[in-house]
Amino acid sequence: MTDSKYFTTTKKGEIFELKAELNSDKKEKKKEAVKKVIASMTVGKDVSALFPDVVNCMQTDNLELKKLVYLYLMNYAKSQPDMAIMAVNTFVKDCEDPNPLIRALAVRTMGCIRVDKITEYLCEPLRKCLKDEDPYVRKTAAVCVAKLHDINAQLVEDQGFLDTLKDLISDSNPMVVANAVAALSEIAESHPSSNLLDLNPQSINKLLTALNECTEWGQIFILDCLANYTPKDDREAQSICERVTPRLSHANSAVVLSAVKVLMKFMEMLSKDLDYYGTLLKKLAPPLVTLLSAEPELQYVALRNINLIVQKRPEILKHEMKVFFVKYNDPIYVKLEKLDIMIRLASQANIAQVLAELKEYATEVDVDFVRKAVRAIGRCAIKVEQSAERCVSTLLDLIQTKVNYVVQEAIVVIKDIFRKYPNKYESVIATLCENLDSLDEPEARAAMIWIVGEYAERIDNADELLESFLEGFHDESTQVQLQLLTAIVKLFLKKPTETQELVQQVLSLATQDSDNPDLRDRGYIYWRLLSTDPVAAKEVVLAEKPLISEETDLIEPTLLDELICYIGTLASVYHKPPSAFVEGGRGVVHKSLPPRTASSESTESPETAPAGAPPGEQPDVIPTQGDLLGDLLNLDLGPPVSGPPLATTSVQMGAVDLLGGGLDSLMGDEPEGIGGPNFVAPPAAAVPASLGAPIGSGLSDLFDLTSGVGTLSGSYVAPKAVWLPAMKAKGLEISGTFTRQVGSISMDLQLTNKALQVMTDFAIQFNRNSFGLAPAAPLQVHAPLSPNQTVEISLPLNTVGSVMKMEPLNNLQVAVKNNIDVFYFSTLYPLHILFVEDGKMDRQMFLATWKDIPNENEAQFQIRDCPLNAEAVSSKLQSSNIFTIAKRNVEGQDMLYQSLKLTNGIWVLAELRIQPGNPSFTVLQLSLKCRAPEVSQHVYQAYETILKN
Amino acid sequence: MIHSLFLINCSGDIFLEKHWKSVVSQSVCDYFFEAQEKAADVENVPPVISTPHHYLISIYRDKLFFVSVIQTEVPPLFVIEFLHRVADTFQVGSSNVGDTLPTGQLSNIPWRRAGVKYTNNEAYFDVVEEIDAIIDKSGSTVFAEIQGVIDACIKLSGMPDLSLSFMNPRLLDDVSFHPCIRFKRWESERVLSFIPPDGNFRLISYRVSSQNLVAIPVYVKHNISFKENSSCGRFDITIGPKQNMGKTIEGITVTVHMPKVVLNMNLTPTQGSYTFDPVTKVLTWDVGKITPQKLPSLKGLVNLQSGAPKPEENPSLNIQFKIQQLAISGLKVNRLDMYGEKYKPFKGVKYVTKAGKFQVRT
């Protein structure tokens, strides 16, 4: 069969002839004519003049002819909207045709005609087709809703099509389900905030059933939709994973990658101890490897995604190094990606193979690839310490080739190796110096200069070498100039006698002859340092440098987690969240991995944690009697215990709840000194600072004033709260708070005697607690406390007491004794009093530690309504010993990386994302990583307390 | 999803465009041409290119670029897979205006039309295995794996339900299936059970990577050297059979991308013929088959550009070959059973092993 005849050019009166043929009585002739028209249209001829004649052919029961006419209509309706209206009636009629193919065809075509006037007529037929008895019609209609939405979103909403579409998710036919999901996903994309695809376990089940039976394209939509669902617990996550795993064996790579996304995301919820977790890890490797045998374009996308996957879960592909070996005729974009993944997978076990490969690549033709291979050798040396020596000798071999760009790359990476392993490979410096003249790239020159400066004392002619660079100082790039300045200053500090002239020369070049403010500033700083205090200069310039980290280009952990949620999408190719590059994204919806929630433990998960709960709220923590009796009876409370036995006390405590109301009113009648007594203790945070002030001392007033501005004098101090109401303690009321100032913790107490007798012989004791808090001195109440008298005491605390894990963690059980009785109460101390002053972690350390702590230990929190910018947040937190190590701006959001250390040496690492927005509605996203994840919840509360006060 | 599609030939003519939503101007392709220019080689054009307002996702097939224009966040693999299907369709049909247009599918089995009828009922399977390998200078295997497929040609009337079993199904641990295959049966019994589509289709593809299962059927002895400060070099390669399971290795071709400084090659083959293209620097030696009595070799001199430094890199050898009646992994079909229909079909299985990306470093 050949169709070329339709495309042969005809004579001049072509249109005229066609017109005649279109109006012919013979069906065959008509069909031939329409085919000719379509052929002309395809090659770009204007056959719009035939519009009425073609539309006339529409009323036929011949499906083929109808299709051709519809094709014509789709093309010309836009340019001939008025005439297109003529066809509407036929469309409406066709939508009720007994043949389902014609019904579907009609509704599909109407959706493709992007003419407003037509769309109005589309609504009724579409509504019928969405509920058609034939699944083929329903599935076509489902897609039509998305098309219509693109033309007129309001119309679709007004007509209630979205709800009908949602109903189709529960359709009995898998193709209909798949298309409904596809349509809803597309619509949802223009409404990121809408919950069109609000999934529940029932609809998930429907989707999973449809997944097995629909077309490959439908499977992709369903899988992508599943990936947006958050299972309620690990069991649900596992059961979804089990049903998604067979998709890994699909021939369509897009299906495979979408399935990988679902699994990577839901795996997050599974415990590593589960057998299933291991099974899943094993199942993920083969399909990923298989993607690499596909066409190069598919390989590229797969590799970009694998790059993310190996960063998130290196264990999946750790035995598959060889599939990333480069073939010489791979496209360059595949080669570069493979190389990157090879380095990520490099370990002691496979380093020999990797190095052999890299050496091979370093002799290839493509310059970019060779450069990257040389750099990769350096990265291996830094990553796998055992291989460093071999890497260095490989690099030296490469330098011997004298291939210019190879030498330069090698020198740049050798500089990094020196940084990582100081004083180990300096023997190679001589070889490096031989190549000084061939270096013409700024990065290589700067690296070489750094090496000369750093090891000036071992290089005899260091001054000559640096001087040779100095000749063309002004022609060098800034990078080289800055490096040269520093190197000469280093040289001067090491060999001051011979190099005075040189250093003066470079300082004057940098400060007087340069237009570059960075260079001038650095020059002046050195100059002043050297002229005022050479010893200090030495300490500053020759200070020990922090080690460089193993992996240089890791993706930030939260960004990585977000990107894992976008596996298979453009975001995964660009390694940026979609908000950073997709146009027209109306709202930014950040995806995040689901937190791990085991079905068996019903305890608070980070998400269910009361984000808005007032900090420092005092839940009624009544210690169990056993604990108290056991621990407190043995306490040495100083003066002998007098008064009723303990049993009475506990009875009294138990009775309070019952009698609360009565006692309240009874005692209210008693003579009263200061204000009205608060027998029922209000939550601390509910007492605004100003209200707390009348009772508070002068000292706490001061803090109240300054706490909003970010005080330097110490950690945030909460207003005092009533810990022990008078009615529970025979008239002794204790309120208090905790403070931390310059490294010392104290409990600021206010004792009020609301009884009618004088109180004496005070003593205090703590029960064992999670962090070993204990009084560092006895409770000193110097004079007897007369009725209605109040005394303020600051009790110094230390953290060397005995330790017992409490529930909640920051629970502190306290016994206070006086001449009347022993009283017990519990309070929760804010965790930030335990944040020590040296909690600032080194940057590299931070990176390494963050990576090192398993992801299960990461907890996410939100702090709402905190209208502060990054600086304010940083300084506020710093005053409570939460230190900002680094700040970054990622797509308009500030990210703060922070660390803090608890008194018992536990480090907590934090990433704080500040989402700017309406100033009154800023949300802070807090991710905490800690080896002891149980503290995270309390650290979060500390953050909230500090930031909101 | 895909906003527009452009088809571009090697000389940069946009000869076909299709717009699904609004018309996107051809000028968007300028970004593609820019990338193409930068890439030097057509095969090196990155498949995903971002432009200020669009993303271009492209594939390169049979000297044509299929460039799709994207405006929203989409799965690029979805688009690339789709473009490959479009390319497949163009290869099969010569024109897009057929005599009969395909009808919509209404059957319960979306991949099979209803009412299929043949006078001769036949089912053929081709087990095709390709060896991908990298062999290093010294002849040891750096990397090797087998990419296998079973392609089917099924002409059976009605709704046949087929079961294909293997002698050694355990070989298949990394498999991709045609949607017609019942995954559960495979998981539990290692049997491929399916109602086939009508005609030609790929039943499964699989990968065998365990190094000891991948036999390397040929070896190459090579000596390629360039002298310092001289405008010539030596070239000498010999091919011999290795683990060929007693079968004849045929259809051998060796392709070598020689370094840029090579001007010409003056070689003598003991069998077959060779060509050297001085523009692309590609040497092609069409060897034919190996007879163990006299191993084929290709020897001679290489002329270099005078005065140019001796090439740093040594070229890799790309080997093609074919072995009939052998699946190198050892995979063997046990039997094919048909249920659901009464007639007796004619059944056949063919095996072939080929070189895939088979490279020898020198």
Tab-separated table of C-alpha atoms in Angstrom, chain A residues 213-548:
chain	number	residue	atom	x	y	z
A	213	GLU	CA	-4.169	-4.131	34.192
A	214	CYS	CA	-3.826	-0.794	32.519
A	215	THR	CA	-1.442	0.272	29.739
A	216	GLU	CA	2.158	1.170	30.414
A	217	TRP	CA	1.407	4.896	30.193
A	218	GLY	CA	-1.463	4.520	32.616
A	219	GLN	CA	0.860	2.699	34.986
A	220	ILE	CA	3.208	5.677	35.040
A	221	PHE	CA	0.393	8.011	36.036
A	222	ILE	CA	-0.832	5.655	38.718
A	223	LEU	CA	2.628	5.108	40.163
A	224	ASP	CA	3.376	8.827	40.236
A	225	CYS	CA	0.087	9.357	41.978
A	226	LEU	CA	0.818	6.607	44.513
A	227	ALA	CA	4.135	8.251	45.281
A	228	ASN	CA	2.277	11.274	46.605
A	229	TYR	CA	0.402	9.220	49.137
A	230	THR	CA	1.629	8.920	52.695
A	231	PRO	CA	0.810	5.524	54.164
A	232	LYS	CA	-0.456	5.631	57.700
A	233	ASP	CA	2.104	3.184	59.029
A	234	ASP	CA	4.872	0.813	58.051
A	235	ARG	CA	2.490	-2.051	57.414
A	236	GLU	CA	0.549	-0.128	54.838
A	237	ALA	CA	3.797	1.081	53.291
A	238	GLN	CA	5.057	-2.477	53.027
A	239	SER	CA	1.867	-3.790	51.486
A	240	ILE	CA	1.929	-1.056	48.839
A	241	CYS	CA	5.596	-1.793	48.141
A	242	GLU	CA	4.814	-5.464	47.701
A	243	ARG	CA	2.217	-4.670	45.108
A	244	VAL	CA	4.373	-2.161	43.289
A	245	THR	CA	7.518	-4.342	43.087
A	246	PRO	CA	6.358	-6.356	40.026
A	247	ARG	CA	6.436	-3.086	38.046
A	248	LEU	CA	10.222	-3.181	38.346
A	249	SER	CA	10.133	-5.894	35.691
A	250	HIS	CA	8.285	-3.786	33.168
A	251	ALA	CA	9.798	-3.243	29.768
A	252	ASN	CA	8.997	0.476	29.822
A	253	SER	CA	11.783	2.309	31.626
A	254	ALA	CA	9.475	5.115	32.741
A	255	VAL	CA	7.285	2.569	34.532
A	256	VAL	CA	10.363	1.112	36.199
A	257	LEU	CA	11.654	4.451	37.404
A	258	SER	CA	8.252	5.539	38.710
A	259	ALA	CA	8.059	2.262	40.627
A	260	VAL	CA	11.542	2.915	42.015
A	261	LYS	CA	10.322	6.296	43.221
A	262	VAL	CA	7.402	4.788	45.108
A	263	LEU	CA	9.657	2.177	46.689
A	264	MET	CA	12.439	4.609	47.614
A	265	LYS	CA	9.891	6.859	49.239
A	266	PHE	CA	7.947	4.258	51.170
A	267	MET	CA	11.080	2.429	52.218
A	268	GLU	CA	11.737	5.412	54.396
A	269	MET	CA	8.914	4.213	56.612
A	270	LEU	CA	10.177	0.671	56.951
A	271	SER	CA	12.397	-0.402	59.765
A	272	LYS	CA	15.812	-1.582	58.675
A	273	ASP	CA	15.389	-4.627	60.872
A	274	LEU	CA	12.546	-5.935	58.759
A	275	ASP	CA	13.448	-8.841	56.511
A	276	TYR	CA	11.368	-7.172	53.885
A	277	TYR	CA	13.583	-4.105	53.951
A	278	GLY	CA	16.561	-6.199	52.892
A	279	THR	CA	14.534	-7.988	50.240
A	280	LEU	CA	13.442	-4.690	48.797
A	281	LEU	CA	16.996	-3.366	48.684
A	282	LYS	CA	18.033	-6.441	46.717
A	283	LYS	CA	15.125	-6.094	44.317
A	284	LEU	CA	15.962	-2.510	43.477
A	285	ALA	CA	19.415	-3.137	42.029
A	286	PRO	CA	18.678	-5.247	38.905
A	287	PRO	CA	16.079	-2.932	37.331
A	288	LEU	CA	18.309	0.091	37.855
A	289	VAL	CA	21.185	-1.705	36.175
A	290	THR	CA	18.925	-2.808	33.341
A	291	LEU	CA	18.040	0.816	32.619
A	292	LEU	CA	21.693	1.277	31.659
A	293	SER	CA	21.413	-1.055	28.706
A	294	ALA	CA	18.704	1.044	27.098
A	295	GLU	CA	19.128	3.816	24.534
A	296	PRO	CA	21.616	6.521	25.567
A	297	GLU	CA	18.905	9.115	26.227
A	298	LEU	CA	17.188	6.746	28.636
A	299	GLN	CA	20.541	5.898	30.178
A	300	TYR	CA	21.220	9.546	30.831
A	301	VAL	CA	17.994	10.115	32.719
A	302	ALA	CA	18.488	6.843	34.573
A	303	LEU	CA	22.029	7.827	35.561
A	304	ARG	CA	20.962	11.211	36.892
A	305	ASN	CA	18.442	9.406	39.063
A	306	ILE	CA	20.879	6.705	40.122
A	307	ASN	CA	23.173	9.509	41.221
A	308	LEU	CA	20.500	10.545	43.712
A	309	ILE	CA	19.744	6.995	44.720
A	310	VAL	CA	23.363	6.114	45.506
A	311	GLN	CA	23.632	9.196	47.664
A	312	LYS	CA	20.506	8.294	49.574
A	313	ARG	CA	21.018	4.534	49.810
A	314	PRO	CA	24.509	3.555	48.681
A	315	GLU	CA	23.899	-0.052	49.738
A	316	ILE	CA	21.586	-0.711	46.781
A	317	LEU	CA	24.241	-0.525	44.098
A	318	LYS	CA	27.422	-1.066	46.054
A	319	HIS	CA	28.168	-4.338	44.257
A	320	GLU	CA	27.332	-3.013	40.809
A	321	MET	CA	30.336	-0.810	40.213
A	322	LYS	CA	31.212	-2.470	36.912
A	323	VAL	CA	28.063	-1.527	35.081
A	324	PHE	CA	29.175	2.088	35.397
A	325	PHE	CA	32.444	1.462	33.585
A	326	VAL	CA	32.644	3.687	30.559
A	327	LYS	CA	32.603	2.414	26.990
A	328	TYR	CA	34.630	4.490	24.613
A	329	ASN	CA	31.677	5.180	22.354
A	330	ASP	CA	29.204	6.153	25.052
A	331	PRO	CA	27.932	9.678	24.428
A	332	ILE	CA	29.864	12.179	26.500
A	333	TYR	CA	26.838	13.017	28.643
A	334	VAL	CA	26.606	9.354	29.640
A	335	LYS	CA	30.355	9.112	30.300
A	336	LEU	CA	30.407	12.062	32.677
A	337	GLU	CA	27.445	10.761	34.669
A	338	LYS	CA	28.889	7.270	34.926
A	339	LEU	CA	32.156	8.687	36.218
A	340	ASP	CA	30.384	10.638	38.896
A	341	ILE	CA	28.572	7.556	40.122
A	342	MET	CA	31.758	5.501	40.058
A	343	ILE	CA	33.346	7.878	42.532
A	344	ARG	CA	30.307	7.797	44.756
A	345	LEU	CA	30.452	4.012	44.832
A	346	ALA	CA	34.211	3.828	45.324
A	347	SER	CA	35.181	2.053	48.490
A	348	GLN	CA	38.117	0.167	49.863
A	349	ALA	CA	36.709	-3.025	48.415
A	350	ASN	CA	36.681	-1.888	44.803
A	351	ILE	CA	39.205	0.923	44.710
A	352	ALA	CA	41.824	-1.029	42.754
A	353	GLN	CA	39.401	-1.661	39.902
A	354	VAL	CA	38.177	1.893	39.946
A	355	LEU	CA	41.661	3.321	39.801
A	356	ALA	CA	42.626	1.065	36.892
A	357	GLU	CA	39.579	2.301	35.015
A	358	LEU	CA	40.205	5.948	35.827
A	359	LYS	CA	43.760	5.666	34.622
A	360	GLU	CA	42.440	4.207	31.380
A	361	TYR	CA	39.993	7.108	30.991
A	362	ALA	CA	42.733	9.654	31.595
A	363	THR	CA	44.212	8.705	28.223
A	364	GLU	CA	40.965	9.082	26.284
A	365	VAL	CA	40.386	11.637	23.573
A	366	ASP	CA	37.646	13.802	25.017
A	367	VAL	CA	39.239	16.605	27.040
A	368	ASP	CA	36.307	17.211	29.411
A	369	PHE	CA	36.108	13.561	30.201
A	370	VAL	CA	39.852	13.223	30.751
A	371	ARG	CA	39.846	16.175	33.119
A	372	LYS	CA	37.006	14.726	35.091
A	373	ALA	CA	38.768	11.361	35.249
A	374	VAL	CA	41.921	12.977	36.656
A	375	ARG	CA	39.874	14.812	39.241
A	376	ALA	CA	38.147	11.577	40.064
A	377	ILE	CA	41.475	9.988	40.940
A	378	GLY	CA	42.041	12.786	43.433
A	379	ARG	CA	38.582	12.351	44.865
A	380	CYS	CA	39.247	8.652	45.348
A	381	ALA	CA	42.443	9.449	47.237
A	382	ILE	CA	40.505	11.695	49.566
A	383	LYS	CA	37.604	9.320	49.957
A	384	VAL	CA	39.427	6.043	50.449
A	385	GLU	CA	42.437	6.661	52.647
A	386	GLN	CA	44.007	3.274	51.957
A	387	SER	CA	44.182	4.128	48.284
A	388	ALA	CA	45.729	7.557	48.699
A	389	GLU	CA	49.246	6.429	48.022
A	390	ARG	CA	48.292	4.569	44.890
A	391	CYS	CA	46.260	7.526	43.682
A	392	VAL	CA	49.171	9.883	44.194
A	393	SER	CA	51.511	7.673	42.218
A	394	THR	CA	48.898	7.362	39.466
A	395	LEU	CA	48.654	11.128	39.359
A	396	LEU	CA	52.444	11.418	39.154
A	397	ASP	CA	52.432	8.995	36.232
A	398	LEU	CA	49.892	11.196	34.541
A	399	ILE	CA	51.948	14.311	35.202
A	400	GLN	CA	54.848	12.572	33.453
A	401	THR	CA	52.765	12.390	30.270
A	402	LYS	CA	53.189	16.179	30.118
A	403	VAL	CA	49.800	16.500	28.489
A	404	ASN	CA	49.046	20.035	29.474
A	405	TYR	CA	45.469	19.754	30.723
A	406	VAL	CA	46.173	16.481	32.478
A	407	VAL	CA	49.057	18.046	34.410
A	408	GLN	CA	46.957	21.017	35.436
A	409	GLU	CA	44.065	18.893	36.665
A	410	ALA	CA	46.470	16.649	38.526
A	411	ILE	CA	48.024	19.591	40.344
A	412	VAL	CA	44.631	20.899	41.375
A	413	VAL	CA	43.684	17.565	42.930
A	414	ILE	CA	47.079	17.013	44.527
A	415	LYS	CA	46.538	20.262	46.407
A	416	ASP	CA	43.381	18.727	47.883
A	417	ILE	CA	45.249	15.566	48.756
A	418	PHE	CA	47.817	17.664	50.643
A	419	ARG	CA	44.981	19.274	52.539
A	420	LYS	CA	43.515	15.921	53.453
A	421	TYR	CA	46.762	14.189	54.379
A	422	PRO	CA	49.119	16.917	55.579
A	423	ASN	CA	52.818	16.090	55.756
A	424	LYS	CA	52.552	12.815	53.939
A	425	TYR	CA	53.177	13.260	50.273
A	426	GLU	CA	55.396	16.327	50.193
A	427	SER	CA	58.079	14.324	48.436
A	428	VAL	CA	56.237	14.885	45.184
A	429	ILE	CA	56.572	18.653	45.394
A	430	ALA	CA	59.761	18.610	43.363
A	431	THR	CA	58.000	16.888	40.479
A	432	LEU	CA	55.204	19.399	40.654
A	433	CYS	CA	57.591	22.323	40.570
A	434	GLU	CA	59.079	21.047	37.325
A	435	ASN	CA	55.788	21.736	35.644
A	436	LEU	CA	55.395	25.254	36.911
A	437	ASP	CA	55.861	26.873	33.529
A	438	SER	CA	53.236	24.838	31.745
A	439	LEU	CA	50.422	25.932	34.008
A	440	ASP	CA	48.183	28.410	32.233
A	441	GLU	CA	44.840	27.838	33.939
A	442	PRO	CA	44.065	30.009	36.975
A	443	GLU	CA	42.883	27.095	39.109
A	444	ALA	CA	46.053	25.131	38.503
A	445	ARG	CA	48.268	28.199	39.064
A	446	ALA	CA	46.449	28.998	42.283
A	447	ALA	CA	46.794	25.400	43.448
A	448	MET	CA	50.511	25.385	42.721
A	449	ILE	CA	51.027	28.700	44.506
A	450	TRP	CA	49.135	27.378	47.496
A	451	ILE	CA	51.414	24.363	47.618
A	452	VAL	CA	54.550	26.504	47.415
A	453	GLY	CA	53.307	28.804	50.169
A	454	GLU	CA	52.130	26.015	52.408
A	455	TYR	CA	55.403	24.109	52.174
A	456	ALA	CA	57.684	27.096	51.756
A	457	GLU	CA	60.052	25.859	54.433
A	458	ARG	CA	60.770	22.688	52.456
A	459	ILE	CA	61.210	24.275	49.065
A	460	ASP	CA	64.624	25.878	48.833
A	461	ASN	CA	63.778	28.301	46.108
A	462	ALA	CA	60.219	29.040	47.205
A	463	ASP	CA	60.973	32.763	47.139
A	464	GLU	CA	62.215	32.583	43.573
A	465	LEU	CA	59.228	30.576	42.466
A	466	LEU	CA	56.747	32.972	43.994
A	467	GLU	CA	58.668	35.954	42.756
A	468	SER	CA	58.399	34.631	39.232
A	469	PHE	CA	54.616	34.680	39.561
A	470	LEU	CA	54.701	38.183	40.956
A	471	GLU	CA	56.048	39.685	37.761
A	472	GLY	CA	52.730	39.469	35.978
A	473	PHE	CA	50.663	40.058	39.100
A	474	HIS	CA	48.135	42.376	37.507
A	475	ASP	CA	47.456	40.037	34.628
A	476	GLU	CA	46.561	37.167	36.898
A	477	SER	CA	42.987	36.298	37.784
A	478	THR	CA	41.710	37.257	41.232
A	479	GLN	CA	41.926	33.672	42.407
A	480	VAL	CA	45.655	33.577	41.631
A	481	GLN	CA	46.297	37.057	43.039
A	482	LEU	CA	44.674	36.221	46.363
A	483	GLN	CA	46.543	32.950	46.573
A	484	LEU	CA	49.829	34.608	45.709
A	485	LEU	CA	49.323	37.264	48.379
A	486	THR	CA	48.634	34.650	51.026
A	487	ALA	CA	51.451	32.395	49.900
A	488	ILE	CA	54.034	35.192	50.078
A	489	VAL	CA	52.830	36.221	53.524
A	490	LYS	CA	53.154	32.572	54.611
A	491	LEU	CA	56.637	32.483	53.146
A	492	PHE	CA	57.567	35.657	54.987
A	493	LEU	CA	56.351	34.281	58.297
A	494	LYS	CA	58.410	31.157	57.748
A	495	LYS	CA	61.565	32.761	56.345
A	496	PRO	CA	61.349	36.392	57.443
A	497	THR	CA	64.964	37.317	56.825
A	498	GLU	CA	65.230	36.706	53.089
A	499	THR	CA	61.783	37.694	52.000
A	500	GLN	CA	61.050	41.085	53.507
A	501	GLU	CA	61.357	42.801	50.205
A	502	LEU	CA	59.095	40.323	48.493
A	503	VAL	CA	56.332	40.675	51.020
A	504	GLN	CA	56.452	44.460	50.837
A	505	GLN	CA	56.228	44.240	47.119
A	506	VAL	CA	53.149	42.024	47.129
A	507	LEU	CA	51.438	44.054	49.843
A	508	SER	CA	51.866	47.218	47.911
A	509	LEU	CA	50.715	45.548	44.691
A	510	ALA	CA	47.621	44.286	46.442
A	511	THR	CA	46.728	47.388	48.384
A	512	GLN	CA	47.847	50.244	46.208
A	513	ASP	CA	47.703	49.118	42.639
A	514	SER	CA	44.647	46.901	42.654
A	515	ASP	CA	41.042	47.773	41.892
A	516	ASN	CA	39.774	44.649	43.503
A	517	PRO	CA	38.334	45.365	46.937
A	518	ASP	CA	38.709	41.742	48.102
A	519	LEU	CA	42.360	41.789	47.273
A	520	ARG	CA	42.892	45.218	48.865
A	521	ASP	CA	41.099	44.176	52.028
A	522	ARG	CA	43.076	41.031	52.374
A	523	GLY	CA	46.258	42.990	51.704
A	524	TYR	CA	45.456	45.560	54.398
A	525	ILE	CA	44.571	42.896	56.917
A	526	TYR	CA	47.881	41.148	56.403
A	527	TRP	CA	49.720	44.418	56.455
A	528	ARG	CA	48.241	45.507	59.744
A	529	LEU	CA	48.640	42.088	61.267
A	530	LEU	CA	52.271	41.974	60.286
A	531	SER	CA	53.008	45.516	61.444
A	532	THR	CA	51.194	45.381	64.765
A	533	ASP	CA	51.706	41.865	65.984
A	534	PRO	CA	53.778	39.419	63.955
A	535	VAL	CA	53.168	36.668	66.498
A	536	ALA	CA	49.427	37.017	66.102
A	537	ALA	CA	49.916	37.128	62.350
A	538	LYS	CA	51.700	33.828	62.532
A	539	GLU	CA	48.905	32.340	64.575
A	540	VAL	CA	46.311	33.550	62.126
A	541	VAL	CA	47.982	32.899	58.799
A	542	LEU	CA	49.708	29.674	59.675
A	543	ALA	CA	46.877	28.318	61.787
A	544	GLU	CA	46.124	24.670	61.447
A	545	LYS	CA	43.602	24.222	58.697
A	546	PRO	CA	40.501	22.147	59.139
A	547	LEU	CA	40.604	18.907	57.187
A	548	ILE	CA	38.624	18.803	53.999
